[in-house]
Amino acid sequence: MNKPIIEARNVSFQYEGAQSPAVNDVSLSVAQGEFVAVLGRNGSGKSTFAKLLNALQLPTSGELIVNGIKAVTEDDCYEVRKSCGMVFQNPDNQIVTTIVEEDCAFGLENLGTPPEEIRRRVDEALESVGMSDYALASPSMLSGGQKQRIAVAGVLAMRPKIIVFDESTAMLDPIGRRDVFGIARRLNLEERITVVWITHFMEEAALADRVVVMDGGKIALEGTPREVFSRTEQVLELGLDVPEMMKLSRQLRDKGLSLPEGLMTVEEMAVELCRLK
Amino acid sequence: MLKNITLGQYFPGDSLIHRLDPRTKLLATIALIAIVFVSKGFCGFLLIAAFILACAASTGIHLKFLIKGLKPIFFIIVFTFVLNLFFQTGGEELVHIWIIRITDEGLRMASFMAVRLILLVVSSQLLTLTTSPISLTDGLETLFRPLQVIHFPAHEIAMMMSIALRFIPTLMDEADKIMKAQKARGANFETGSVVARAKAMVPLLVPLFVGAFRRAEELALAMDARCYRGGAGRTRMKQLKYQTIDLLAALAIAALLAAVILLNRFGPF
């Protein structure tokens, strides 16, 4: 296990005027280069947790250290945001400028990077998300998936150590969803960028290194996707679903087929079914 | 359909004038407007018109786009013309019907004012036709930057303008969607009196405004997340740079000014 890049100790956060804390006594450590999926029904506190990671909100109690920095002052927040990028849910509401490449440059411009360096990094980032051909296009002409890829490029250009995706695929069509998830997975594997992937889609969570399920602001379940989804009853009770293949294998087992536990993907299922013959 | 609207009236191209630095174009337009005011005779106007037409021709922009821009002020031009025609009473009398007297001085003054107005509008047209809104914004920001010393919010204004430009198509889309949703539930936007139609817009505008505020909040968060801290310490990927053509443009404008001053003194009319 690598050293932790995100270290949360008993972190709580309560919105002003709220009855109960949105994030309640959460302790979690994420290792450098890990791909962690965070699941939870609406209002479970997962998006608030994301905002804490990016120092958009500061914990009301507890200690949160991101990339070695505990955000207290405004300058700390700025440092945290440099190393921890964030891709939001609505692709329309996070693109700032009218030209794709200018939007990618926005973060670097804010950091005061020299122009030639910005140019180089923007080209690199657009290349990395496969949007180089659209560098001079207007974002309003792009599809949702393409806009999200631009948003990823904008974050990527800042060379963060961590990228938090806050339900970034929720508003996309299946192709856009696959593209954006694919990019996140590849960045994680090839560039060793730590990814915190907040989602409603079990199929995406199934491909993560680790799954954290939140409920009522607390961590309800935690473990590898296999461990978490094997506890089907508990997962369903938390208002979530399990991946389709898990349901199918369960039903097939009930009918008397001898399938192993913890089948999650179509490929695994196909292999096991062929073995039965 | 709403996606295809053009912002402003920018006419994309790659002519010399298109490639001029936006600051040069802004300053040149201001200078051109000043020159129009400097000119005291039709001779000068003729030269300025020739200059503007030559510029327009070099950009490949069709003349009809320049003329189209005159439409909104057509009434003002006619009004100015008529007013000057009837109320300038000096000079030799040409027509006298009942209380209406038209003199040669009046006719001259009226045409002078009308031509001046047309030239003013057409010269600013040339700027907006050849400069994209976003480079105009950049140009304005850079030009006004020195004023930040006296706390003029140049960066903030430019940022607001560019965000507004960015969100026009998005909000148009949203308006379209809301309209369809309301129509599906029986709303009627097309028929009825003006008052009835204005009232029908309320259920369109309210959700549009609420949506815009929500978007603004999310955008602010996204900008924060990408380390936005205002204009101080910010760099730009695309630096505005004066080039040789900008110098040439400045010289051309200076030559025009000199010629107009000379024509004022020695011109035949």
Coordinates of C-alpha atoms in Angstrom, one line a residue, chain B residues 84-172:
Chain B
N84 CA -32.1 70.2 -40.5
L85 CA -33.8 70.7 -43.8
F86 CA -36.8 72.7 -42.3
F87 CA -35.1 74.6 -39.5
Q88 CA -31.9 75.8 -41.2
T89 CA -33.1 79.1 -42.5
G90 CA -29.9 80.8 -43.7
G91 CA -28.9 81.1 -47.3
E92 CA -30.8 81.3 -50.5
E93 CA -34.4 80.2 -50.7
L94 CA -35.1 77.2 -52.9
V95 CA -38.7 76.2 -52.1
H96 CA -41.3 78.1 -50.2
I97 CA -44.7 76.4 -49.7
W98 CA -46.9 77.9 -47.0
I99 CA -44.8 77.9 -43.8
I100 CA -42.2 75.5 -45.2
R101 CA -39.0 77.1 -46.4
I102 CA -36.1 75.1 -47.8
T103 CA -32.9 76.9 -48.3
D104 CA -29.6 75.8 -50.0
E105 CA -27.9 76.2 -46.6
G106 CA -30.5 73.9 -45.0
L107 CA -30.2 71.3 -47.7
R108 CA -26.4 71.3 -47.3
M109 CA -26.6 71.0 -43.5
A110 CA -29.2 68.3 -43.7
S111 CA -27.2 66.1 -46.1
F112 CA -24.0 66.8 -44.1
M113 CA -25.6 65.5 -40.9
A114 CA -27.1 62.5 -42.5
V115 CA -23.8 61.5 -44.2
R116 CA -22.0 62.0 -40.9
L117 CA -24.4 59.7 -39.1
I118 CA -24.1 57.0 -41.8
L119 CA -20.3 57.2 -41.7
L120 CA -20.2 56.9 -37.9
V121 CA -22.4 53.8 -37.9
V122 CA -20.6 52.1 -40.8
S123 CA -17.2 52.6 -39.3
S124 CA -18.2 51.0 -36.0
Q125 CA -19.9 48.2 -38.0
L126 CA -16.5 47.4 -39.5
L127 CA -15.2 46.8 -36.0
T128 CA -18.0 44.4 -34.9
L129 CA -18.1 42.6 -38.2
T130 CA -14.4 41.8 -38.2
T131 CA -13.8 41.1 -34.5
S132 CA -15.1 38.2 -32.5
P133 CA -16.9 39.2 -29.3
I134 CA -14.3 37.3 -27.3
S135 CA -11.3 39.1 -28.8
L136 CA -13.1 42.4 -28.4
T137 CA -13.5 41.5 -24.7
D138 CA -9.8 40.7 -24.5
G139 CA -8.9 43.9 -26.2
L140 CA -11.1 46.0 -23.9
E141 CA -9.6 44.3 -20.9
T142 CA -6.0 45.0 -22.0
L143 CA -6.8 48.6 -23.0
F144 CA -8.5 49.4 -19.7
R145 CA -5.9 47.6 -17.6
P146 CA -4.0 50.8 -16.7
L147 CA -7.2 52.1 -15.2
Q148 CA -7.0 49.4 -12.5
V149 CA -4.7 51.8 -10.7
I150 CA -7.8 53.9 -10.0
H151 CA -9.7 50.7 -9.1
F152 CA -11.5 50.5 -12.4
P153 CA -12.6 46.7 -12.5
A154 CA -11.2 46.0 -16.0
H155 CA -10.7 42.3 -15.5
E156 CA -14.0 41.8 -13.7
I157 CA -15.9 43.5 -16.5
A158 CA -14.2 41.5 -19.2
M159 CA -14.8 38.3 -17.3
M160 CA -18.5 39.1 -16.9
M161 CA -18.8 39.9 -20.6
S162 CA -17.1 36.7 -21.6
I163 CA -19.2 34.6 -19.2
A164 CA -22.3 36.3 -20.6
L165 CA -21.2 35.4 -24.1
R166 CA -20.6 31.8 -23.0
F167 CA -24.0 31.4 -21.5
I168 CA -26.2 33.0 -24.2
P169 CA -26.5 29.9 -26.2
T170 CA -27.0 27.8 -23.1
L171 CA -29.8 30.0 -21.8
M172 CA -31.4 30.1 -25.3

